[in-house]
Amino acid sequence: MKKTSINLIILFAVLCIFGCNKKENQSKTHSESMKNIQVSDYGVTSKGDSIKKYTLTNKNGMKLEVINFGGIITSLTAPDKNGKYQDVVLGFTKPEDYFNGNPYYFGALIGRYGNRIANAKFTLEGKTFNIDKNDGPNSLHGGKEGFHTKFWNIEQIKEAQFPTLKLTYTSADGEEGFPGTLTTTVLYTLTDDNALEISYEAETDKPTVVNLTQHSYFNLSGNFTKEITDHELQINGDQFLPVNETLIPTGEQKAVKGTPFDFTVSKTIGKDINADDDQLKKGKGYDHNWILNGNGLRSIAKVYHPESGRVMEVLTDEPGVQFYSGNFLDGKYETKTGGKNGTRTGFCLETQHFPDSPNQPSFPSTELKPGQKYQSKTIYKFSVKK
Ligand code: BGC
């Protein structure tokens, strides 16, 4: 045999061994990410749907629990400065409280339109649509039977690098008054760098409006009876949207500078929350949309809880974030750590398009047409500061 042929054979053999090894490693990663998802029975709804709970665990032992009702996150743990993992999202202790109303939208996927639409109506291509009026004169979070009340199909993504769930829900044409059959897919991934990644996609068969978000309430202290006013918050937004009495944006895009809404430099949530300010009175605290600086997937907010050392960073490609300081939590329910869920015991950072966009032409559009794909991504990443 010629020397070159021998060399070629050796090269081929080396490549083959390398290839086989790579395949083996890949399948190990896949089966490991599968192993890191446990499924258990969660409860049965009044409609007779049997609900499952999916527990995702990453290599550090961080856990995410999700149910196929409302795509709800029922638990998410994060480490403190001593490495102790504790649940950091508010939730109910009884499954029925999620199934029968979930008045605070704890942990839920929100759609098809997160936040408020004024007077529960909008006009699209010359046609007016009346949608469910469930918040005074307005429509909130997709109506009473929004996506937070729906049964979502859940699959585990076997080929994903990290434990990943794919949730799917098809909303019928006319559901809660919205036009178009909307197919929505949401991916929840728990990465090894302690991040929860949420990717949304949706498609429609008629022109419609879409604004999807996640409604987890965070309390980084791990004690759900403690107010979140001691958490330090920074938001990369130089402007916010002032609201009217029913929390609909007036249309003004106001500079935060010199107002209690200035979180451009980190400060505690409690620092100015009780200031004598007309906007804070309207929201009974913070319940407003910030216009985020920049665009594309970027870091938009950071929260630090000094006592525990926990840090949560939020990244999104959305133009806005609703910072809600849990003003309407009213102590009616038992928390997962005992005691009652009093006011301001959790905060939300709901990444989204602006409220009432379908009625406010100066806001970025939330319209989705057939043939277009709605896509959006948000990451909640946890770390510690000592
Ligand atoms: C809204 C609040 C509302 C809450 C319901 C938030 O997204 O901004 O006004 O009360 O959801 O839990």
Tab-separated table of C-alpha atoms and ligand atoms in Angstrom:
chain	number	residue	atom	x	y	z
A	1	MET	CA	0.000	0.000	0.000
A	2	LYS	CA	1.198	3.480	-0.784
A	3	LYS	CA	2.158	5.761	2.121
A	4	THR	CA	-0.569	8.289	1.229
A	5	SER	CA	-3.298	5.589	1.351
A	6	ILE	CA	-2.087	4.461	4.789
A	7	ASN	CA	-2.160	8.044	5.989
A	8	LEU	CA	-5.698	8.442	4.653
A	9	ILE	CA	-6.869	5.285	6.464
A	10	ILE	CA	-5.340	6.510	9.726
A	11	LEU	CA	-6.986	9.925	9.298
A	12	PHE	CA	-10.356	8.288	8.592
A	13	ALA	CA	-10.048	6.075	11.695
A	14	VAL	CA	-9.177	9.049	13.914
A	15	LEU	CA	-12.107	11.066	12.554
A	16	CYS	CA	-14.426	8.109	13.088
A	17	ILE	CA	-13.393	7.628	16.728
A	18	PHE	CA	-13.741	11.389	17.365
A	19	GLY	CA	-17.199	11.418	15.706
A	20	CYS	CA	-18.473	8.429	17.685
A	21	ASN	CA	-17.271	9.979	20.940
A	22	LYS	CA	-18.994	13.269	20.149
A	23	LYS	CA	-22.246	11.426	19.465
A	24	GLU	CA	-21.926	9.536	22.737
A	25	ASN	CA	-21.321	12.782	24.641
A	26	GLN	CA	-24.290	14.430	22.962
A	27	SER	CA	-26.646	11.603	23.795
A	28	LYS	CA	-25.339	11.668	27.357
A	29	THR	CA	-26.206	15.379	27.560
A	30	HIS	CA	-29.659	14.731	26.124
A	31	SER	CA	-30.505	11.843	28.397
A	32	GLU	CA	-29.169	13.822	31.349
A	33	SER	CA	-31.374	16.809	30.578
A	34	MET	CA	-34.309	14.335	30.360
A	35	LYS	CA	-33.350	12.757	33.667
A	36	ASN	CA	-33.490	16.213	35.169
A	37	ILE	CA	-37.211	16.510	34.548
A	38	GLN	CA	-39.523	14.691	36.935
A	39	VAL	CA	-43.272	14.415	36.362
A	40	SER	CA	-45.778	13.969	39.185
A	41	ASP	CA	-49.534	14.291	39.762
A	42	TYR	CA	-50.570	17.756	40.888
A	43	GLY	CA	-54.372	17.782	41.090
A	44	VAL	CA	-57.648	17.584	39.174
A	45	THR	CA	-59.537	20.688	37.973
A	46	SER	CA	-63.317	21.104	38.297
A	47	LYS	CA	-63.486	20.349	34.538
A	48	GLY	CA	-61.872	16.966	35.254
A	49	ASP	CA	-58.469	17.732	33.713
A	50	SER	CA	-55.750	15.923	35.558
A	51	ILE	CA	-52.864	18.292	36.093
A	52	LYS	CA	-49.222	17.273	36.187
A	53	LYS	CA	-46.272	18.992	37.779
A	54	TYR	CA	-42.917	19.052	35.972
A	55	THR	CA	-39.824	19.553	38.122
A	56	LEU	CA	-36.692	20.678	36.269
A	57	THR	CA	-33.346	20.502	38.065
A	58	ASN	CA	-30.025	21.928	36.868
A	59	LYS	CA	-26.526	20.731	37.721
A	60	ASN	CA	-26.358	23.033	40.767
A	61	GLY	CA	-29.561	21.677	42.256
A	62	MET	CA	-31.684	24.707	41.310
A	63	LYS	CA	-35.308	23.668	40.736
A	64	LEU	CA	-38.154	24.973	38.595
A	65	GLU	CA	-41.677	23.585	39.007
A	66	VAL	CA	-44.273	24.104	36.283
A	67	ILE	CA	-47.825	22.793	35.890
A	68	ASN	CA	-49.758	22.240	32.676
A	69	PHE	CA	-52.566	24.462	33.967
A	70	GLY	CA	-51.936	28.084	32.935
A	71	GLY	CA	-48.255	27.231	32.286
A	72	ILE	CA	-47.902	28.262	35.914
A	73	ILE	CA	-44.543	28.325	37.683
A	74	THR	CA	-45.402	27.039	41.155
A	75	SER	CA	-41.855	27.153	42.514
A	76	LEU	CA	-38.379	28.355	41.556
A	77	THR	CA	-35.379	28.077	43.836
A	78	ALA	CA	-32.268	30.282	43.895
A	79	PRO	CA	-29.102	30.227	46.034
A	80	ASP	CA	-28.306	32.763	48.742
A	81	LYS	CA	-24.795	33.954	49.696
A	82	ASN	CA	-24.270	30.757	51.743
A	83	GLY	CA	-25.291	28.532	48.853
A	84	LYS	CA	-28.728	27.772	50.305
A	85	TYR	CA	-31.411	27.230	47.647
A	86	GLN	CA	-34.852	28.579	48.575
A	87	ASP	CA	-38.098	29.158	46.724
A	88	VAL	CA	-38.246	32.766	45.456
A	89	VAL	CA	-41.660	32.910	43.741
A	90	LEU	CA	-45.012	33.442	45.416
A	91	GLY	CA	-47.693	30.827	45.022
A	92	PHE	CA	-50.650	29.090	46.597
A	93	THR	CA	-50.430	26.148	48.956
A	94	LYS	CA	-53.551	24.474	47.487
A	95	PRO	CA	-53.859	23.468	43.798
A	96	GLU	CA	-57.565	24.539	43.796
A	97	ASP	CA	-56.534	28.154	44.301
A	98	TYR	CA	-54.719	28.077	40.954
A	99	PHE	CA	-57.563	26.211	39.267
A	100	ASN	CA	-60.441	28.365	40.567
A	101	GLY	CA	-59.529	31.902	39.616
A	102	ASN	CA	-55.900	32.606	40.622
A	103	PRO	CA	-56.895	36.208	41.462
A	104	TYR	CA	-53.306	37.486	41.457
A	105	TYR	CA	-52.220	35.561	38.325
A	106	PHE	CA	-49.489	33.907	40.437
A	107	GLY	CA	-46.747	32.437	38.220
A	108	ALA	CA	-48.968	32.240	35.137
A	109	LEU	CA	-48.433	32.626	31.424
A	110	ILE	CA	-50.474	35.633	30.363
A	111	GLY	CA	-52.214	35.966	26.996
A	112	ARG	CA	-53.322	36.637	24.488
A	113	TYR	CA	-52.906	40.221	25.622
A	114	GLY	CA	-50.885	40.850	28.785
A	115	ASN	CA	-51.843	44.032	30.670
A	116	ARG	CA	-54.828	46.323	29.986
A	117	ILE	CA	-56.832	47.241	26.903
A	118	ALA	CA	-58.944	50.367	27.482
A	119	ASN	CA	-62.725	49.939	27.531
A	120	ALA	CA	-62.226	46.295	26.539
A	121	LYS	CA	-62.283	47.065	22.841
A	122	PHE	CA	-60.071	47.837	19.870
A	123	THR	CA	-60.358	48.259	16.124
A	124	LEU	CA	-58.347	46.235	13.656
A	125	GLU	CA	-58.546	46.746	9.890
A	126	GLY	CA	-61.805	48.687	10.285
A	127	LYS	CA	-63.514	46.101	12.502
A	128	THR	CA	-64.193	46.694	16.203
A	129	PHE	CA	-63.713	43.821	18.634
A	130	ASN	CA	-65.269	43.764	22.101
A	131	ILE	CA	-63.203	41.662	24.440
A	132	ASP	CA	-63.840	40.422	27.972
A	133	LYS	CA	-64.257	43.298	30.452
A	134	ASN	CA	-62.754	41.929	33.664
A	135	ASP	CA	-61.098	44.962	35.260
A	136	GLY	CA	-63.556	47.830	35.746
A	137	PRO	CA	-64.164	49.236	32.250
A	138	ASN	CA	-61.047	47.528	30.852
A	139	SER	CA	-59.808	44.123	29.821
A	140	LEU	CA	-56.873	42.762	31.835
A	141	HIS	CA	-54.487	39.915	30.978
A	142	GLY	CA	-56.520	38.448	28.112
A	143	GLY	CA	-59.861	38.371	29.946
A	144	LYS	CA	-61.290	36.307	32.779
A	145	GLU	CA	-60.558	33.067	30.949
A	146	GLY	CA	-57.165	34.153	29.662
A	147	PHE	CA	-54.246	31.810	29.000
A	148	HIS	CA	-53.623	31.560	32.767
A	149	THR	CA	-56.770	29.420	33.058
A	150	LYS	CA	-56.026	27.069	30.157
A	151	PHE	CA	-54.781	23.518	29.921
A	152	TRP	CA	-51.404	23.611	28.135
A	153	ASN	CA	-49.921	20.648	26.362
A	154	ILE	CA	-46.415	19.983	27.708
A	155	GLU	CA	-43.602	18.079	26.015
A	156	GLN	CA	-40.032	17.583	27.154
A	157	ILE	CA	-37.478	18.624	24.530
A	158	LYS	CA	-35.157	15.642	24.390
A	159	GLU	CA	-32.504	17.201	22.174
A	160	ALA	CA	-32.097	20.342	24.316
A	161	GLN	CA	-28.827	20.948	26.127
A	162	PHE	CA	-30.602	21.880	29.389
A	163	PRO	CA	-33.899	20.693	30.883
A	164	THR	CA	-36.526	22.276	28.632
A	165	LEU	CA	-40.321	22.141	28.502
A	166	LYS	CA	-42.340	23.042	25.430
A	167	LEU	CA	-45.843	24.294	26.247
A	168	THR	CA	-48.475	24.668	23.555
A	169	TYR	CA	-51.953	26.138	23.588
A	170	THR	CA	-54.307	26.888	20.712
A	171	SER	CA	-56.727	29.719	21.385
A	172	ALA	CA	-59.876	29.551	19.254
A	173	ASP	CA	-60.983	32.351	16.945
A	174	GLY	CA	-63.230	34.613	19.079
A	175	GLU	CA	-61.966	33.368	22.452
A	176	GLU	CA	-62.539	36.165	25.004
A	177	GLY	CA	-63.555	38.273	21.967
A	178	PHE	CA	-60.162	38.239	20.190
A	179	PRO	CA	-60.064	37.502	16.441
A	180	GLY	CA	-58.047	34.651	14.917
A	181	THR	CA	-57.030	31.166	15.945
A	182	LEU	CA	-53.780	31.736	17.806
A	183	THR	CA	-51.285	28.927	18.319
A	184	THR	CA	-48.842	29.745	21.085
A	185	THR	CA	-45.668	27.901	22.043
A	186	VAL	CA	-43.619	28.700	25.108
A	187	LEU	CA	-40.255	27.133	26.022
A	188	TYR	CA	-39.099	27.085	29.636
A	189	THR	CA	-35.394	26.222	30.000
A	190	LEU	CA	-33.398	25.983	33.205
A	191	THR	CA	-29.733	26.505	32.345
A	192	ASP	CA	-26.670	25.501	34.345
A	193	ASP	CA	-25.803	29.150	34.984
A	194	ASN	CA	-28.982	29.443	37.086
A	195	ALA	CA	-31.102	31.176	34.470
A	196	LEU	CA	-34.720	30.596	33.584
A	197	GLU	CA	-35.113	31.289	29.875
A	198	ILE	CA	-38.584	31.827	28.432
A	199	SER	CA	-39.120	31.878	24.660
A	200	TYR	CA	-42.511	32.717	23.193
A	201	GLU	CA	-43.832	32.088	19.676
A	202	ALA	CA	-47.294	32.573	18.207
A	203	GLU	CA	-49.046	32.375	14.850
A	204	THR	CA	-52.541	33.388	13.783
A	205	ASP	CA	-54.941	32.712	10.909
A	206	LYS	CA	-56.561	36.202	11.047
A	207	PRO	CA	-55.175	39.611	12.020
A	208	THR	CA	-55.110	39.839	15.830
A	209	VAL	CA	-53.208	41.442	18.722
A	210	VAL	CA	-50.701	39.568	20.900
A	211	ASN	CA	-48.729	40.516	24.002
A	212	LEU	CA	-47.457	37.519	25.965
A	213	THR	CA	-45.783	37.642	29.341
A	214	GLN	CA	-45.024	35.734	32.540
A	215	HIS	CA	-46.601	36.788	35.822
A	216	SER	CA	-44.273	35.374	38.500
A	217	TYR	CA	-44.039	37.373	41.715
A	218	PHE	CA	-40.545	37.333	43.190
A	219	ASN	CA	-39.467	37.669	46.786
A	220	LEU	CA	-35.727	37.038	47.017
A	221	SER	CA	-35.777	36.828	50.829
A	222	GLY	CA	-37.337	33.363	50.648
A	223	ASN	CA	-39.883	34.450	53.288
A	224	PHE	CA	-43.196	35.233	51.633
A	225	THR	CA	-44.661	37.242	54.494
A	226	LYS	CA	-41.840	39.807	54.267
A	227	GLU	CA	-42.367	42.952	52.184
A	228	ILE	CA	-40.132	43.353	49.138
A	229	THR	CA	-39.532	47.055	49.897
A	230	ASP	CA	-35.965	46.244	51.079
A	231	HIS	CA	-35.000	44.825	47.661
A	232	GLU	CA	-32.741	47.108	45.609
A	233	LEU	CA	-33.941	47.583	42.037
A	234	GLN	CA	-32.368	49.047	38.956
A	235	ILE	CA	-34.281	49.454	35.674
A	236	ASN	CA	-32.644	50.483	32.388
A	237	GLY	CA	-35.488	52.770	31.410
A	238	ASP	CA	-35.263	56.562	31.162
A	239	GLN	CA	-39.007	56.960	30.619
A	240	PHE	CA	-42.237	55.458	31.900
A	241	LEU	CA	-45.891	55.573	30.939
A	242	PRO	CA	-48.107	57.601	33.305
A	243	VAL	CA	-51.611	56.160	33.715
A	244	ASN	CA	-55.170	57.354	34.321
A	245	GLU	CA	-57.454	56.285	37.213
A	246	THR	CA	-58.080	52.866	35.634
A	247	LEU	CA	-54.338	52.286	35.004
A	248	ILE	CA	-54.514	52.891	31.251
A	249	PRO	CA	-51.496	54.831	29.876
A	250	THR	CA	-52.411	58.421	29.097
A	251	GLY	CA	-50.144	58.303	26.024
A	252	GLU	CA	-47.489	60.513	27.580
A	253	GLN	CA	-43.941	59.118	27.636
A	254	LYS	CA	-42.483	60.763	30.713
A	255	ALA	CA	-38.852	61.070	31.812
A	256	VAL	CA	-38.234	59.283	35.130
A	257	LYS	CA	-35.580	61.830	36.139
A	258	GLY	CA	-36.570	63.713	39.272
A	259	THR	CA	-39.570	61.410	39.955
A	260	PRO	CA	-40.072	58.382	42.282
A	261	PHE	CA	-39.979	56.337	39.045
A	262	ASP	CA	-36.255	56.875	38.599
A	263	PHE	CA	-34.620	53.458	39.037
A	264	THR	CA	-31.786	54.207	36.593
A	265	VAL	CA	-29.492	54.048	39.636
A	266	SER	CA	-30.248	51.167	41.996
A	267	LYS	CA	-32.400	52.074	45.035
A	268	THR	CA	-34.673	50.134	47.373
A	269	ILE	CA	-38.221	49.572	46.119
A	270	GLY	CA	-39.407	51.151	49.374
A	271	LYS	CA	-37.352	54.340	49.113
A	272	ASP	CA	-39.946	56.462	47.307
A	273	ILE	CA	-42.948	54.105	47.147
A	274	ASN	CA	-44.981	56.160	49.619
A	275	ALA	CA	-43.988	59.551	48.177
A	276	ASP	CA	-46.701	62.140	47.688
A	277	ASP	CA	-47.030	61.508	43.958
A	278	ASP	CA	-50.148	61.422	41.832
A	279	GLN	CA	-48.951	58.433	39.747
A	280	LEU	CA	-48.037	56.369	42.819
A	281	LYS	CA	-51.470	57.122	44.270
A	282	LYS	CA	-53.151	55.887	41.085
A	283	GLY	CA	-51.215	52.620	41.178
A	284	LYS	CA	-51.317	52.298	44.997
A	285	GLY	CA	-47.562	51.951	44.550
A	286	TYR	CA	-45.653	50.973	41.408
A	287	ASP	CA	-47.860	49.443	38.721
A	288	HIS	CA	-46.506	51.054	35.573
A	289	ASN	CA	-44.771	50.270	32.331
A	290	TRP	CA	-41.199	51.437	31.838
A	291	ILE	CA	-39.972	52.203	28.328
A	292	LEU	CA	-36.767	50.210	28.179
A	293	ASN	CA	-33.580	51.701	26.797
A	294	GLY	CA	-32.037	50.016	23.756
A	295	ASN	CA	-33.369	47.092	21.804
A	296	GLY	CA	-32.668	43.446	21.071
A	297	LEU	CA	-32.017	40.943	23.858
A	298	ARG	CA	-30.380	43.058	26.587
A	299	SER	CA	-30.125	43.379	30.343
A	300	ILE	CA	-33.041	45.563	31.457
A	301	ALA	CA	-33.253	45.216	35.235
A	302	LYS	CA	-31.370	43.989	38.280
A	303	VAL	CA	-32.735	43.223	41.725
A	304	TYR	CA	-30.536	42.683	44.785
A	305	HIS	CA	-31.669	41.508	48.194
A	306	PRO	CA	-28.856	42.536	50.584
A	307	GLU	CA	-29.768	40.226	53.487
A	308	SER	CA	-29.719	37.001	51.474
A	309	GLY	CA	-27.225	38.214	48.861
A	310	ARG	CA	-29.563	37.023	46.079
A	311	VAL	CA	-29.428	38.845	42.745
A	312	MET	CA	-31.870	38.519	39.866
A	313	GLU	CA	-31.071	40.000	36.484
A	314	VAL	CA	-33.744	40.328	33.794
A	315	LEU	CA	-32.963	40.267	30.083
A	316	THR	CA	-35.503	40.711	27.315
A	317	ASP	CA	-35.999	41.762	23.705
A	318	GLU	CA	-39.314	43.476	24.561
A	319	PRO	CA	-39.695	47.294	24.488
A	320	GLY	CA	-41.309	47.513	27.950
A	321	VAL	CA	-41.552	46.079	31.428
A	322	GLN	CA	-44.450	46.375	33.879
A	323	PHE	CA	-42.961	46.811	37.327
A	324	TYR	CA	-45.739	45.891	39.744
A	325	SER	CA	-44.944	46.108	43.458
A	326	GLY	CA	-47.661	43.679	44.558
A	327	ASN	CA	-49.938	46.452	45.829
A	328	PHE	CA	-53.118	44.424	45.464
A	329	LEU	CA	-51.955	41.380	47.427
A	330	ASP	CA	-54.500	41.440	50.222
A	331	GLY	CA	-53.625	38.791	52.793
A	332	LYS	CA	-56.455	36.415	51.861
A	333	TYR	CA	-54.252	33.391	51.237
A	334	GLU	CA	-51.686	31.364	53.154
A	335	THR	CA	-48.161	31.672	51.722
A	336	LYS	CA	-45.892	28.718	50.942
A	337	THR	CA	-43.687	29.709	53.892
A	338	GLY	CA	-46.618	30.131	56.335
A	339	GLY	CA	-48.499	33.308	57.294
A	340	LYS	CA	-50.572	35.475	54.969
A	341	ASN	CA	-49.786	37.047	51.579
A	342	GLY	CA	-49.974	40.697	52.595
A	343	THR	CA	-49.503	43.704	50.359
A	344	ARG	CA	-46.102	44.120	48.669
A	345	THR	CA	-44.853	40.667	49.627
A	346	GLY	CA	-43.868	40.060	46.007
A	347	PHE	CA	-42.998	42.074	42.896
A	348	CYS	CA	-43.396	41.365	39.187
A	349	LEU	CA	-41.186	42.420	36.303
A	350	GLU	CA	-43.447	41.532	33.381
A	351	THR	CA	-41.597	42.024	30.099
A	352	GLN	CA	-43.990	43.058	27.353
A	353	HIS	CA	-45.200	45.568	24.765
A	354	PHE	CA	-46.939	48.616	26.204
A	355	PRO	CA	-50.425	48.376	27.737
A	356	ASP	CA	-53.339	49.410	25.508
A	357	SER	CA	-51.151	49.383	22.371
A	358	PRO	CA	-54.091	48.334	20.152
A	359	ASN	CA	-55.678	51.733	20.933
A	360	GLN	CA	-52.514	53.837	20.980
A	361	PRO	CA	-50.981	54.237	17.517
A	362	SER	CA	-47.870	55.958	18.907
A	363	PHE	CA	-46.878	52.741	20.794
A	364	PRO	CA	-44.971	49.869	19.121
A	365	SER	CA	-47.549	47.692	17.371
A	366	THR	CA	-48.865	44.454	18.901
A	367	GLU	CA	-50.646	43.414	15.728
A	368	LEU	CA	-49.970	39.943	14.326
A	369	LYS	CA	-51.014	39.002	10.816
A	370	PRO	CA	-51.347	35.576	9.202
A	371	GLY	CA	-47.981	34.453	7.859
A	372	GLN	CA	-46.077	36.431	10.507
A	373	LYS	CA	-44.450	34.865	13.547
A	374	TYR	CA	-44.583	36.476	16.995
A	375	GLN	CA	-41.284	35.813	18.782
A	376	SER	CA	-39.994	37.076	22.076
A	377	LYS	CA	-37.512	36.046	24.756
A	378	THR	CA	-36.992	36.840	28.432
A	379	ILE	CA	-34.373	35.553	30.878
A	380	TYR	CA	-34.431	35.679	34.680
A	381	LYS	CA	-30.874	34.974	35.812
A	382	PHE	CA	-29.916	34.370	39.448
A	383	SER	CA	-26.592	34.905	41.170
A	384	VAL	CA	-25.235	36.116	44.503
A	385	LYS	CA	-23.408	39.178	45.719
A	386	LYS	CA	-21.448	38.790	48.939
B	1	BGC	C1	-51.152	44.526	36.861
B	1	BGC	C2	-51.839	44.907	38.133
B	1	BGC	C3	-52.792	43.826	38.483
B	1	BGC	C4	-52.037	42.540	38.600
B	1	BGC	C5	-52.952	41.412	38.875
B	1	BGC	C6	-50.435	43.258	37.063
B	1	BGC	O1	-49.814	42.866	35.886
B	1	BGC	O2	-50.280	45.535	36.424
B	1	BGC	O3	-52.525	46.118	38.006
B	1	BGC	O4	-53.476	44.090	39.654
B	1	BGC	O5	-51.344	42.276	37.422
B	1	BGC	O6	-52.348	40.502	39.639
